[in-house]
Tab-separated table of C-alpha atoms in Angstrom:
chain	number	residue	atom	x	y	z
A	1	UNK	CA	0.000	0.000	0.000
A	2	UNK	CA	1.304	3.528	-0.700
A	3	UNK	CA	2.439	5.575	1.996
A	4	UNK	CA	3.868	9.144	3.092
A	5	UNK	CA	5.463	9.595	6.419
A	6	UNK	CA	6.173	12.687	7.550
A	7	UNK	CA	8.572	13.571	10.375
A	8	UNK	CA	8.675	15.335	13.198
A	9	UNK	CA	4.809	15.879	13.740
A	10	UNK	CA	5.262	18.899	15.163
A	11	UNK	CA	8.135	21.055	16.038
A	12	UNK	CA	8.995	24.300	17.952
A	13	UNK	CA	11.557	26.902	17.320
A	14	UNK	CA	13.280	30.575	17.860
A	15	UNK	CA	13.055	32.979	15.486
A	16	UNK	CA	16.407	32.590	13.290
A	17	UNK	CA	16.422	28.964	13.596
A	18	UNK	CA	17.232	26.164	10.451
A	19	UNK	CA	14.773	23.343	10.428
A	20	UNK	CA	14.491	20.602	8.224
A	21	UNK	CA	11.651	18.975	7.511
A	22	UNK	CA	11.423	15.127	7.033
A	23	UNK	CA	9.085	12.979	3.893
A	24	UNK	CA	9.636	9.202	3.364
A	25	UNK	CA	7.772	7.332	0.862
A	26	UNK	CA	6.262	4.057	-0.291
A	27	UNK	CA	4.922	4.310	-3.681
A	28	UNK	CA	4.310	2.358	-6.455
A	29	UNK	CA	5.218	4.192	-10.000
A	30	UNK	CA	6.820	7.439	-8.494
A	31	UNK	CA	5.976	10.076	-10.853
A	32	UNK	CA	6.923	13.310	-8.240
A	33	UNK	CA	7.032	14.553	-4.661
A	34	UNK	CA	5.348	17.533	-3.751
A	35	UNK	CA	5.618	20.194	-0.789
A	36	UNK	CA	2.443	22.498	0.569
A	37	UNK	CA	1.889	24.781	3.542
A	38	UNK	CA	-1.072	25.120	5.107
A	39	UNK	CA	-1.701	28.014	6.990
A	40	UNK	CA	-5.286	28.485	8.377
A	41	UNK	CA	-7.156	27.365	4.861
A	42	UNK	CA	-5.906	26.271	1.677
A	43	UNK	CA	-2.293	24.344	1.304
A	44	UNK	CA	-0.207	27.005	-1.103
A	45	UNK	CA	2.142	24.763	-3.308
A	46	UNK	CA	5.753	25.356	-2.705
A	47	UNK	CA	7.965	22.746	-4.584
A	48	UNK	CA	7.836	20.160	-7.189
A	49	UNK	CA	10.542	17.243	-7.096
A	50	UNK	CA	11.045	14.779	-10.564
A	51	UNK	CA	14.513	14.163	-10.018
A	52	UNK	CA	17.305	13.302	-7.553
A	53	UNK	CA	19.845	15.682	-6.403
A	54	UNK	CA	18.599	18.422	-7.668
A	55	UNK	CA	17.571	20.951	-5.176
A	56	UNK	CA	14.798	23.215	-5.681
A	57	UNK	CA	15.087	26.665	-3.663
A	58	UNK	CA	12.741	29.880	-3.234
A	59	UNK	CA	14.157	32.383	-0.980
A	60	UNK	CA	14.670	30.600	2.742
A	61	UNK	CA	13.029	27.536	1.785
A	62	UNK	CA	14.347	25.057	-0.072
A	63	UNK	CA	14.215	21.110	-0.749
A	64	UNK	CA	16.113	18.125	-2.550
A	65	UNK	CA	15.177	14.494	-3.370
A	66	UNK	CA	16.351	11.607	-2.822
A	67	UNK	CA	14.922	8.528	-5.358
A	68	UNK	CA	17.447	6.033	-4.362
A	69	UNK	CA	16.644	6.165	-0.666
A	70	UNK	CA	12.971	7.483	-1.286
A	71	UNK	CA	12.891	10.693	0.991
A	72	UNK	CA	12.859	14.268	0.499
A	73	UNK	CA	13.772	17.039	2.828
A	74	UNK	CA	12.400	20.742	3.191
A	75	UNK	CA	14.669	22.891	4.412
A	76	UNK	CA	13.933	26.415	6.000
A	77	UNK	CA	16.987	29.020	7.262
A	78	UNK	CA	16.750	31.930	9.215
A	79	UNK	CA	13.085	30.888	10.294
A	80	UNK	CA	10.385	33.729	10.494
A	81	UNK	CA	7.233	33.613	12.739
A	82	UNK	CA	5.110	33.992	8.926
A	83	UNK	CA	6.883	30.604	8.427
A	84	UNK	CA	4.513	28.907	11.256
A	85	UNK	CA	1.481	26.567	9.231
A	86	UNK	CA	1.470	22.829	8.633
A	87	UNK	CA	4.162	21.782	5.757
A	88	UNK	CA	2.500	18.865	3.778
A	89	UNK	CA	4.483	16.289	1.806
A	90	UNK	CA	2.363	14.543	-1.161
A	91	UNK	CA	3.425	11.905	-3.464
A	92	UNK	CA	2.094	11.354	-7.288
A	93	UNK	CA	1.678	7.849	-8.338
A	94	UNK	CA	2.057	8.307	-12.231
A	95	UNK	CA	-0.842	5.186	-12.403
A	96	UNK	CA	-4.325	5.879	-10.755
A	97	UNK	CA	-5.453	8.971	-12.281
A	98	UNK	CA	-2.376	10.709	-10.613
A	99	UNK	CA	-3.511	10.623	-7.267
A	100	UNK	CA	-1.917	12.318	-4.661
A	101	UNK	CA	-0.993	10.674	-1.796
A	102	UNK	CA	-0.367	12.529	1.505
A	103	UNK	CA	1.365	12.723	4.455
A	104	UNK	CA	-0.175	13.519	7.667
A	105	UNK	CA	2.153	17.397	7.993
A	106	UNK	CA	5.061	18.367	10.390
A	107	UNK	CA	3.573	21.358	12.233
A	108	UNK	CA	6.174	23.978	12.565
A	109	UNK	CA	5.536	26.639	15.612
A	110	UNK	CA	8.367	29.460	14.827
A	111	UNK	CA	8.560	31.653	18.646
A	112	UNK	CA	9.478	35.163	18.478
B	1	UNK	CA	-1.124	30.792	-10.769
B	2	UNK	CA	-3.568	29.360	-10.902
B	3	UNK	CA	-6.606	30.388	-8.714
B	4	UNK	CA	-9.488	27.758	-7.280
B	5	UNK	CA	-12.806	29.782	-5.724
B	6	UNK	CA	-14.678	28.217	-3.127
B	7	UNK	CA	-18.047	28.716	-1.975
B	8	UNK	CA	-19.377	29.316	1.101
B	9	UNK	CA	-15.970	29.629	3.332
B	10	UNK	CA	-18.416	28.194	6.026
B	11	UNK	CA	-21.874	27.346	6.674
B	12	UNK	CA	-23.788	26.601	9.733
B	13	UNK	CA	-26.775	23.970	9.273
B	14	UNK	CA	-29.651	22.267	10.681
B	15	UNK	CA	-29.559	18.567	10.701
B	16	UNK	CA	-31.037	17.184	8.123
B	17	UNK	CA	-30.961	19.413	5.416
B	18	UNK	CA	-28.426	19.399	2.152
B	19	UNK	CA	-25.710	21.738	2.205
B	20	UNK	CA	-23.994	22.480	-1.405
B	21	UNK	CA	-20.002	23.587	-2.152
B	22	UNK	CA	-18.857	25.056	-4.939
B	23	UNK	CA	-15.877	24.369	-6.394
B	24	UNK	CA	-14.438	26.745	-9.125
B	25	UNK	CA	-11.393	27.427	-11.638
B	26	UNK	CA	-11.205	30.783	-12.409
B	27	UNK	CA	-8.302	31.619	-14.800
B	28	UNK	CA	-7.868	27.602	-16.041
B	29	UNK	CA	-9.361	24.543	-17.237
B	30	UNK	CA	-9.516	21.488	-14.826
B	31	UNK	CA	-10.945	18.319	-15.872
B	32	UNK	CA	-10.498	16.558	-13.101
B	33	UNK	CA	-10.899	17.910	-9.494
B	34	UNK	CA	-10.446	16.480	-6.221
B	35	UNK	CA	-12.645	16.913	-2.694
B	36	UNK	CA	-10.589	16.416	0.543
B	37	UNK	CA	-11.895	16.213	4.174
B	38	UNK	CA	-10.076	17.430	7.123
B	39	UNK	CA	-10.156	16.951	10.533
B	40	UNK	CA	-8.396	19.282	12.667
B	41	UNK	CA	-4.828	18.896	13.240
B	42	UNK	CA	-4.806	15.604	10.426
B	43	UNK	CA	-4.707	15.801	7.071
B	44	UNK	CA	-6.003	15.775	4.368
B	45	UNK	CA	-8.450	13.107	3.129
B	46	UNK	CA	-9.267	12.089	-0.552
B	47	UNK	CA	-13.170	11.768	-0.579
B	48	UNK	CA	-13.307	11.552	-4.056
B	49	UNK	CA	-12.347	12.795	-8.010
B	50	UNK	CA	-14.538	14.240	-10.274
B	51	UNK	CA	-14.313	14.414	-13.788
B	52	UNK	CA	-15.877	16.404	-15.925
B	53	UNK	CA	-18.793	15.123	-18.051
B	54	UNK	CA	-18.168	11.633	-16.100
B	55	UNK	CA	-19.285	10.041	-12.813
B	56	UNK	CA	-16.728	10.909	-9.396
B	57	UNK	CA	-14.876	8.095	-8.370
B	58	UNK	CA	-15.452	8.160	-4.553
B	59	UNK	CA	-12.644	6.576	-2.258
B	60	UNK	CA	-12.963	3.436	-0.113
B	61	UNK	CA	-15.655	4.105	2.888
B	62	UNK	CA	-17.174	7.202	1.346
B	63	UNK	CA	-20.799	7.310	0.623
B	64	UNK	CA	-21.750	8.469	-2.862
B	65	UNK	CA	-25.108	8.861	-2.161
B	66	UNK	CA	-24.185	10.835	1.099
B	67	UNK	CA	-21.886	13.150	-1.103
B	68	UNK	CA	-23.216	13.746	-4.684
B	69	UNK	CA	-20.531	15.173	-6.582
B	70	UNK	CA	-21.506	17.197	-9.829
B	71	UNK	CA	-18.859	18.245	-12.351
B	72	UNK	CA	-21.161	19.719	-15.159
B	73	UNK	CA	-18.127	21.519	-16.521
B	74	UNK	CA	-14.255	22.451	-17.019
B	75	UNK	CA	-14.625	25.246	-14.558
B	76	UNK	CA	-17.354	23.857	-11.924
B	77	UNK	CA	-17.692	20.945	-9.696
B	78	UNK	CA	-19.867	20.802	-6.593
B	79	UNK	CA	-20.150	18.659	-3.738
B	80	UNK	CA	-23.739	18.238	-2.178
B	81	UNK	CA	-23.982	17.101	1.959
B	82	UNK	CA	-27.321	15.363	1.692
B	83	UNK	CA	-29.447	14.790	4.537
B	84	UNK	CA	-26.179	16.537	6.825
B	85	UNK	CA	-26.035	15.209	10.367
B	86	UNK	CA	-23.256	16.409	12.911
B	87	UNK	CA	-20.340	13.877	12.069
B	88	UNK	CA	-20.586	15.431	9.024
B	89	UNK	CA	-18.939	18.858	10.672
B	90	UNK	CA	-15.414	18.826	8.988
B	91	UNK	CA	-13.379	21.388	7.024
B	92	UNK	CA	-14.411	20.383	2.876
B	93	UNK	CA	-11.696	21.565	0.206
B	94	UNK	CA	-11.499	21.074	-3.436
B	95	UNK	CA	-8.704	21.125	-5.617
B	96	UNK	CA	-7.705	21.510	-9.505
B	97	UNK	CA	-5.370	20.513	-11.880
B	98	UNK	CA	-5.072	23.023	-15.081
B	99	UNK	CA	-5.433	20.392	-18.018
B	100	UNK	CA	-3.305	22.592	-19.668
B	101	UNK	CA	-0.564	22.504	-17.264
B	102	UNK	CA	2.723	20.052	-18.071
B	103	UNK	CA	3.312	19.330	-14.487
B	104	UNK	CA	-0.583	18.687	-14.050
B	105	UNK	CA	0.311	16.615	-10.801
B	106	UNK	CA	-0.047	20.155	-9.520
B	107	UNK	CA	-3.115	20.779	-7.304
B	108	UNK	CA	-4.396	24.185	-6.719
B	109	UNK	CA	-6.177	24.470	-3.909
B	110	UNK	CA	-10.050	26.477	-2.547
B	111	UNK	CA	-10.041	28.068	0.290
B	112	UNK	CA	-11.793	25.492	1.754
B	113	UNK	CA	-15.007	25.430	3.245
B	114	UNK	CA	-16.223	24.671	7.209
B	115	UNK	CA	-19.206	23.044	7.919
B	116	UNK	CA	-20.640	22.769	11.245
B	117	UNK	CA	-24.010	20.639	11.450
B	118	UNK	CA	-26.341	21.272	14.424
């Protein structure tokens, strides 16, 4: 059965901190590896994964896959309290009408 | 990007009575577009997919009849709460892909919407 795990659950942190953010995955026909955040309503997409090594980055945030050993990480520097929500790992099986499949979120508190 | 309207943001309801949720693409196409449930602090929950001009294909454990999905068109699905009771209270959000799209593994969200049976 296909599956996301997300770790930690939930995490707390100073202002200025670097967290990284944990996705392992069990799925059959990988086709990508996607990253949300979820603040109080919809999940806003923040990265798109195909391929291995190659790390996507937007400002502070950033992220790299790993195909081999099936993970992906979601890195954020220099946290900001803006960067508190729930960060959402989902996985594409290519087969299956490209269904998502979804991790249960790491939810990050950032602390003044 | 793309943008995904949702409608009501929340509704408060009797029990009993059929609540509807609209579901729209405003500045794309989207043949096929997904409703998720969510509980608070989980995640989210495929319910089912709709597909334009074709019946939803509802996930294991939902109840078609309970949730009548309509997706009449490329821009407009809906998802109808018949006969709500109070387990139904949950936060509802749709999503799109933009047919167009190369990466169409992409969802774009609604802003969800939060009903609360009485």
């Amino acid at each position: 059965e296909d599956k996301v795990v997300q770790s930690p659950l939930s995490l707390v942190v100073h202002e200025g901190d670097t967290v990284t953010l944990n996705c392992s995955y069990e799925v059959t026909n990988f086709r990508s590896l996607l990253w949300y955040k979820q603040e109080k309503k919809a999940p806003t997409f923040l990265f798109m994964l195909t391929s291995s090594g190659i790390e996507k980055k937007s400002g502070r945030l950033s992220s790299i896959l790993d195909k081999k050993e099936l993970f992906s990480i979601l890195n954020i520097t220099a946290t900001q309290t803006g960067d508190s929500a729930v960060y959402l790992c989902a996985v594409c099986n290519a087969g299956n009408n490209r269904k998502l499949i979804w991790g249960l979120g790491t939810s990050l508190a950032v602390n003044p | 990007g793309a943008v995904v309207s949702q409608h009501p943001s929340w509704v408060i309801c009797k029990s009993g009575t059929s609540v509807k949720i609209e579901c729209r693409s405003l500045d794309f196409q989207a043949t096929t577009m997904f409703w998720y449930r969510q509980f608070p602090k989980q995640s989210l929950m495929l319910m089912a997919t709709s597909n334009e001009g074709s019946k939803a294909t509802y996930e294991q454990g939902v109840e078609k009849d309970k949730f009548l999905i309509n997706h009449a068109s490329l821009t407009l699905s809906t998802l109808t709460v018949t006969s709500a009771h109070p387990e139904d209270s949950s936060f509802y959000i749709c999503s799109a892909r933009d047919v167009a799209g190369v990466a169409n593994e992409k969802l774009f969200f609604g802003s969800g919407t939060q009903l609360s049976v009485l």
